Short mmCIF file of N, CA and C in Angstrom, two decimals:
data_model
loop_
_atom_site.label_atom_id
_atom_site.label_comp_id
_atom_site.label_asym_id
_atom_site.label_seq_id
_atom_site.Cartn_x
_atom_site.Cartn_y
_atom_site.Cartn_z
N MET D 585 73.62 33.40 -38.69
CA MET D 585 71.85 33.88 -38.13
C MET D 585 72.43 34.50 -36.85
N LYS D 586 71.13 35.59 -37.16
CA LYS D 586 70.72 35.89 -35.82
C LYS D 586 69.67 36.00 -35.34
N ARG D 587 69.61 36.11 -33.98
CA ARG D 587 67.92 35.99 -33.37
C ARG D 587 67.71 37.15 -32.33
N LEU D 588 66.72 38.08 -33.20
CA LEU D 588 66.91 39.36 -32.69
C LEU D 588 65.37 39.30 -31.43
N PHE D 589 65.53 40.41 -30.32
CA PHE D 589 64.19 40.42 -29.91
C PHE D 589 63.58 41.56 -30.32
N VAL D 590 62.26 41.95 -30.08
CA VAL D 590 61.91 43.12 -30.21
C VAL D 590 60.38 43.31 -29.76
N GLY D 591 60.72 44.15 -28.99
CA GLY D 591 60.29 44.54 -27.55
C GLY D 591 58.94 45.81 -27.97
N ASN D 592 58.26 45.64 -26.84
CA ASN D 592 57.09 47.18 -27.04
C ASN D 592 55.75 46.94 -28.01
N LEU D 593 55.62 44.93 -28.42
CA LEU D 593 54.70 45.38 -29.70
C LEU D 593 53.34 45.58 -29.29
N PRO D 594 52.43 46.11 -30.60
CA PRO D 594 51.25 46.09 -29.94
C PRO D 594 50.79 44.49 -29.47
N PHE D 595 49.77 44.21 -28.47
CA PHE D 595 49.08 43.61 -28.33
C PHE D 595 48.54 42.53 -28.97
N MET D 596 47.97 43.20 -29.90
CA MET D 596 47.56 42.24 -31.61
C MET D 596 48.25 42.18 -32.31
N THR D 597 49.99 42.23 -31.94
CA THR D 597 50.52 41.63 -33.49
C THR D 597 50.28 40.16 -33.16
N THR D 598 50.90 39.91 -34.34
CA THR D 598 50.83 37.75 -34.99
C THR D 598 51.93 37.82 -34.90
N ASP D 599 52.31 36.22 -35.39
CA ASP D 599 53.67 35.98 -35.81
C ASP D 599 53.14 36.55 -36.79
N GLU D 600 52.61 36.40 -37.95
CA GLU D 600 52.59 36.63 -39.24
C GLU D 600 52.64 38.27 -39.75
N ASP D 601 52.81 38.84 -38.95
CA ASP D 601 53.04 40.39 -38.64
C ASP D 601 54.35 41.06 -38.54
N LEU D 602 54.80 40.22 -37.52
CA LEU D 602 56.12 40.32 -37.64
C LEU D 602 57.10 39.88 -38.45
N VAL D 603 56.64 38.56 -39.31
CA VAL D 603 57.17 38.48 -40.89
C VAL D 603 56.95 39.45 -41.66
N THR D 604 55.66 40.16 -41.71
CA THR D 604 55.50 41.28 -42.57
C THR D 604 56.46 41.61 -42.56
N LEU D 605 56.63 42.60 -41.01
CA LEU D 605 57.27 43.88 -40.87
C LEU D 605 59.28 43.76 -41.29
N PHE D 606 58.88 42.64 -41.21
CA PHE D 606 60.57 42.05 -41.15
C PHE D 606 61.46 41.81 -42.97
N THR D 607 60.31 40.81 -43.70
CA THR D 607 60.45 40.55 -44.76
C THR D 607 60.77 41.68 -45.53
N SER D 608 60.69 43.12 -45.42
CA SER D 608 61.41 44.54 -46.38
C SER D 608 62.74 44.02 -46.30
N PHE D 609 63.19 43.78 -45.06
CA PHE D 609 64.75 43.78 -44.94
C PHE D 609 65.83 42.44 -45.11
N GLY D 610 64.22 41.19 -45.50
CA GLY D 610 64.85 39.91 -46.12
C GLY D 610 64.45 39.29 -45.82
N ASN D 611 65.25 37.70 -46.17
CA ASN D 611 64.63 36.89 -45.42
C ASN D 611 64.59 36.31 -44.17
N VAL D 612 63.05 35.92 -43.51
CA VAL D 612 63.37 35.81 -42.08
C VAL D 612 62.55 34.18 -41.86
N ASN D 613 63.28 33.80 -41.12
CA ASN D 613 63.98 32.19 -40.85
C ASN D 613 62.70 32.23 -40.30
N SER D 614 62.37 32.74 -39.43
CA SER D 614 61.72 32.51 -37.66
C SER D 614 60.83 33.93 -37.19
N ALA D 615 59.63 33.70 -37.12
CA ALA D 615 59.04 34.92 -36.23
C ALA D 615 58.19 34.47 -35.11
N ARG D 616 58.36 34.70 -33.81
CA ARG D 616 57.65 34.27 -32.97
C ARG D 616 56.89 35.10 -31.81
N VAL D 617 55.67 36.03 -31.00
CA VAL D 617 55.13 36.31 -30.58
C VAL D 617 54.96 35.76 -29.32
N ILE D 618 55.62 36.59 -28.19
CA ILE D 618 55.30 35.08 -27.00
C ILE D 618 54.35 35.20 -26.28
N VAL D 619 53.14 34.70 -25.84
CA VAL D 619 51.95 34.29 -25.53
C VAL D 619 52.21 34.13 -24.00
N ASP D 620 51.46 34.93 -23.11
CA ASP D 620 51.22 34.29 -21.62
C ASP D 620 50.95 32.74 -21.66
N ARG D 621 51.05 31.58 -21.46
CA ARG D 621 50.69 29.64 -21.29
C ARG D 621 49.15 29.81 -20.99
N GLN D 622 48.89 30.69 -19.41
CA GLN D 622 47.64 30.70 -19.31
C GLN D 622 46.80 31.10 -20.37
N THR D 623 46.71 32.58 -20.32
CA THR D 623 45.42 33.39 -20.86
C THR D 623 46.06 32.83 -22.81
N GLY D 624 46.89 32.77 -22.86
CA GLY D 624 47.33 32.56 -24.65
C GLY D 624 47.03 33.89 -25.30
N ARG D 625 46.97 35.24 -24.34
CA ARG D 625 47.21 36.94 -24.61
C ARG D 625 49.12 37.16 -24.65
N SER D 626 49.24 37.71 -25.77
CA SER D 626 50.49 38.13 -26.14
C SER D 626 50.98 39.18 -25.02
N ARG D 627 52.12 38.66 -25.05
CA ARG D 627 53.33 39.98 -23.57
C ARG D 627 53.54 40.64 -24.31
N GLY D 628 53.39 41.01 -25.44
CA GLY D 628 53.85 41.99 -25.73
C GLY D 628 55.58 42.42 -27.09
N PHE D 629 56.39 41.27 -26.77
CA PHE D 629 57.21 41.13 -26.97
C PHE D 629 57.18 39.96 -27.81
N GLY D 630 58.74 39.66 -28.65
CA GLY D 630 58.94 38.37 -29.63
C GLY D 630 59.99 38.70 -30.64
N PHE D 631 60.94 37.04 -31.26
CA PHE D 631 61.86 36.73 -31.82
C PHE D 631 61.67 36.61 -33.07
N VAL D 632 62.66 37.56 -34.11
CA VAL D 632 62.68 37.18 -35.31
C VAL D 632 63.89 36.08 -35.49
N GLU D 633 64.38 35.21 -36.30
CA GLU D 633 65.97 34.67 -36.99
C GLU D 633 65.65 35.02 -38.08
N MET D 634 67.30 35.48 -38.78
CA MET D 634 67.23 36.49 -40.38
C MET D 634 69.24 35.93 -39.93
N GLU D 635 69.11 36.37 -41.54
CA GLU D 635 70.84 36.35 -41.72
C GLU D 635 71.47 37.53 -40.92
N GLY D 636 72.39 37.60 -40.67
CA GLY D 636 73.45 37.95 -40.24
C GLY D 636 73.75 40.07 -40.59
N GLU D 637 73.57 40.28 -42.00
CA GLU D 637 73.69 42.13 -42.26
C GLU D 637 72.40 42.42 -42.43
N GLU D 638 71.47 41.19 -42.92
CA GLU D 638 69.59 41.65 -43.18
C GLU D 638 69.20 41.92 -41.44
N ALA D 639 69.61 41.31 -40.52
CA ALA D 639 69.26 41.17 -39.67
C ALA D 639 69.43 42.41 -38.36
N THR D 640 71.29 42.83 -38.80
CA THR D 640 71.80 44.00 -38.48
C THR D 640 71.09 45.80 -39.04
N ARG D 641 70.46 45.58 -40.36
CA ARG D 641 70.21 46.05 -40.90
C ARG D 641 68.36 46.74 -40.57
N ALA D 642 67.77 45.24 -40.47
CA ALA D 642 66.22 45.43 -39.63
C ALA D 642 66.52 46.29 -38.29
N MET D 643 67.16 45.64 -37.56
CA MET D 643 67.51 45.86 -36.10
C MET D 643 68.04 47.37 -35.89
N THR D 644 69.36 47.96 -37.24
CA THR D 644 69.21 48.98 -37.27
C THR D 644 67.50 50.20 -37.89
N GLU D 645 67.26 49.78 -38.59
CA GLU D 645 66.11 50.73 -39.27
C GLU D 645 65.13 50.63 -38.46
N LEU D 646 64.47 49.28 -37.43
CA LEU D 646 63.57 49.35 -36.97
C LEU D 646 63.70 49.84 -35.27
N ASN D 647 64.35 49.73 -34.82
CA ASN D 647 64.65 49.91 -33.40
C ASN D 647 64.03 51.35 -32.87
N ASP D 648 63.56 51.51 -32.07
CA ASP D 648 63.08 52.69 -32.08
C ASP D 648 62.17 53.49 -33.18
N SER D 649 61.46 52.84 -33.96
CA SER D 649 60.58 53.01 -35.20
C SER D 649 58.69 52.89 -34.57
N ASP D 650 58.27 53.62 -35.21
CA ASP D 650 56.79 53.68 -34.61
C ASP D 650 55.97 51.99 -35.15
N TYR D 651 55.06 51.53 -34.66
CA TYR D 651 54.75 49.95 -35.13
C TYR D 651 53.23 50.44 -34.82
N GLY D 652 52.18 50.34 -35.17
CA GLY D 652 51.16 50.41 -34.43
C GLY D 652 50.58 51.18 -33.00
N GLY D 653 51.36 52.22 -33.35
CA GLY D 653 51.30 53.34 -32.42
C GLY D 653 51.62 52.84 -31.32
N ARG D 654 53.19 52.13 -30.88
CA ARG D 654 53.89 52.35 -29.98
C ARG D 654 55.76 52.03 -30.76
N LYS D 655 56.39 52.33 -30.23
CA LYS D 655 57.65 52.64 -30.64
C LYS D 655 58.72 51.58 -29.95
N ILE D 656 58.79 50.64 -30.81
CA ILE D 656 58.75 49.10 -30.88
C ILE D 656 60.71 49.54 -30.09
N ARG D 657 60.77 48.23 -29.60
CA ARG D 657 62.93 47.60 -30.06
C ARG D 657 63.53 46.95 -30.03
N VAL D 658 64.12 46.69 -30.86
CA VAL D 658 65.00 45.76 -31.64
C VAL D 658 66.64 45.48 -31.20
N SER D 659 66.59 44.31 -30.80
CA SER D 659 67.96 44.80 -29.98
C SER D 659 68.60 42.70 -31.01
N GLU D 660 69.79 42.65 -30.57
CA GLU D 660 70.35 41.40 -30.70
C GLU D 660 69.87 40.72 -29.42
N ALA D 661 69.13 39.16 -29.78
CA ALA D 661 68.84 38.62 -28.64
C ALA D 661 69.83 37.96 -27.20
N HIS D 662 69.93 38.46 -26.64
CA HIS D 662 70.56 36.86 -26.03
C HIS D 662 70.63 36.02 -24.86
N GLU D 663 71.08 34.73 -25.23
CA GLU D 663 70.28 33.51 -24.18
C GLU D 663 69.80 34.43 -22.64
N ARG D 664 68.86 33.11 -22.65
CA ARG D 664 68.10 33.89 -20.61
C ARG D 664 69.59 32.98 -19.86
N GLU D 665 69.27 33.47 -19.20
CA GLU D 665 70.28 33.07 -17.82
C GLU D 665 69.53 32.06 -17.45
N GLN D 666 70.16 31.12 -16.78
CA GLN D 666 69.71 29.93 -16.16
C GLN D 666 69.15 30.72 -14.33
N ARG D 667 68.36 30.07 -14.05
CA ARG D 667 67.57 30.38 -12.87
C ARG D 667 67.87 29.63 -11.82
N ASP D 668 68.06 29.69 -10.94
CA ASP D 668 68.59 29.05 -9.64
C ASP D 668 67.50 28.55 -9.11
N SER D 669 66.96 27.35 -8.90
CA SER D 669 65.54 27.46 -8.42
C SER D 669 65.63 27.66 -6.59
N SER D 670 66.91 27.49 -6.16
CA SER D 670 66.92 27.94 -4.51
C SER D 670 67.20 29.40 -4.16
N SER D 671 66.87 30.06 -5.09
CA SER D 671 66.70 31.62 -4.95
C SER D 671 65.15 32.14 -4.50
N PHE D 672 64.69 30.91 -5.95
CA PHE D 672 63.03 31.66 -5.10
C PHE D 672 62.63 31.32 -3.88
N ARG D 673 61.46 32.42 -2.87
CA ARG D 673 61.20 32.04 -2.00
C ARG D 673 59.57 31.37 -2.04
N ARG D 674 59.31 30.24 -1.64
CA ARG D 674 58.26 29.55 -1.94
C ARG D 674 57.50 30.03 -0.86
#
């Protein structure tokens, strides 16, 4: 299973739109557009989970492609680094 990062999405993109976009490459296990907690508006990126070979092909073919008038970025997602709360200014 691979988790893909999908960036520079049009702000009107829904989870269902991501499923539709990636289904042509294989079975989509999950797809989620990330939204702002306070406003509920899309943050312009999301994540898709697919099987390895299917994900690799989707990443290769969709990266830098036009989607909704925007050139989307598709890459393998990396785990987010833990932030040290002491480094934040208050």
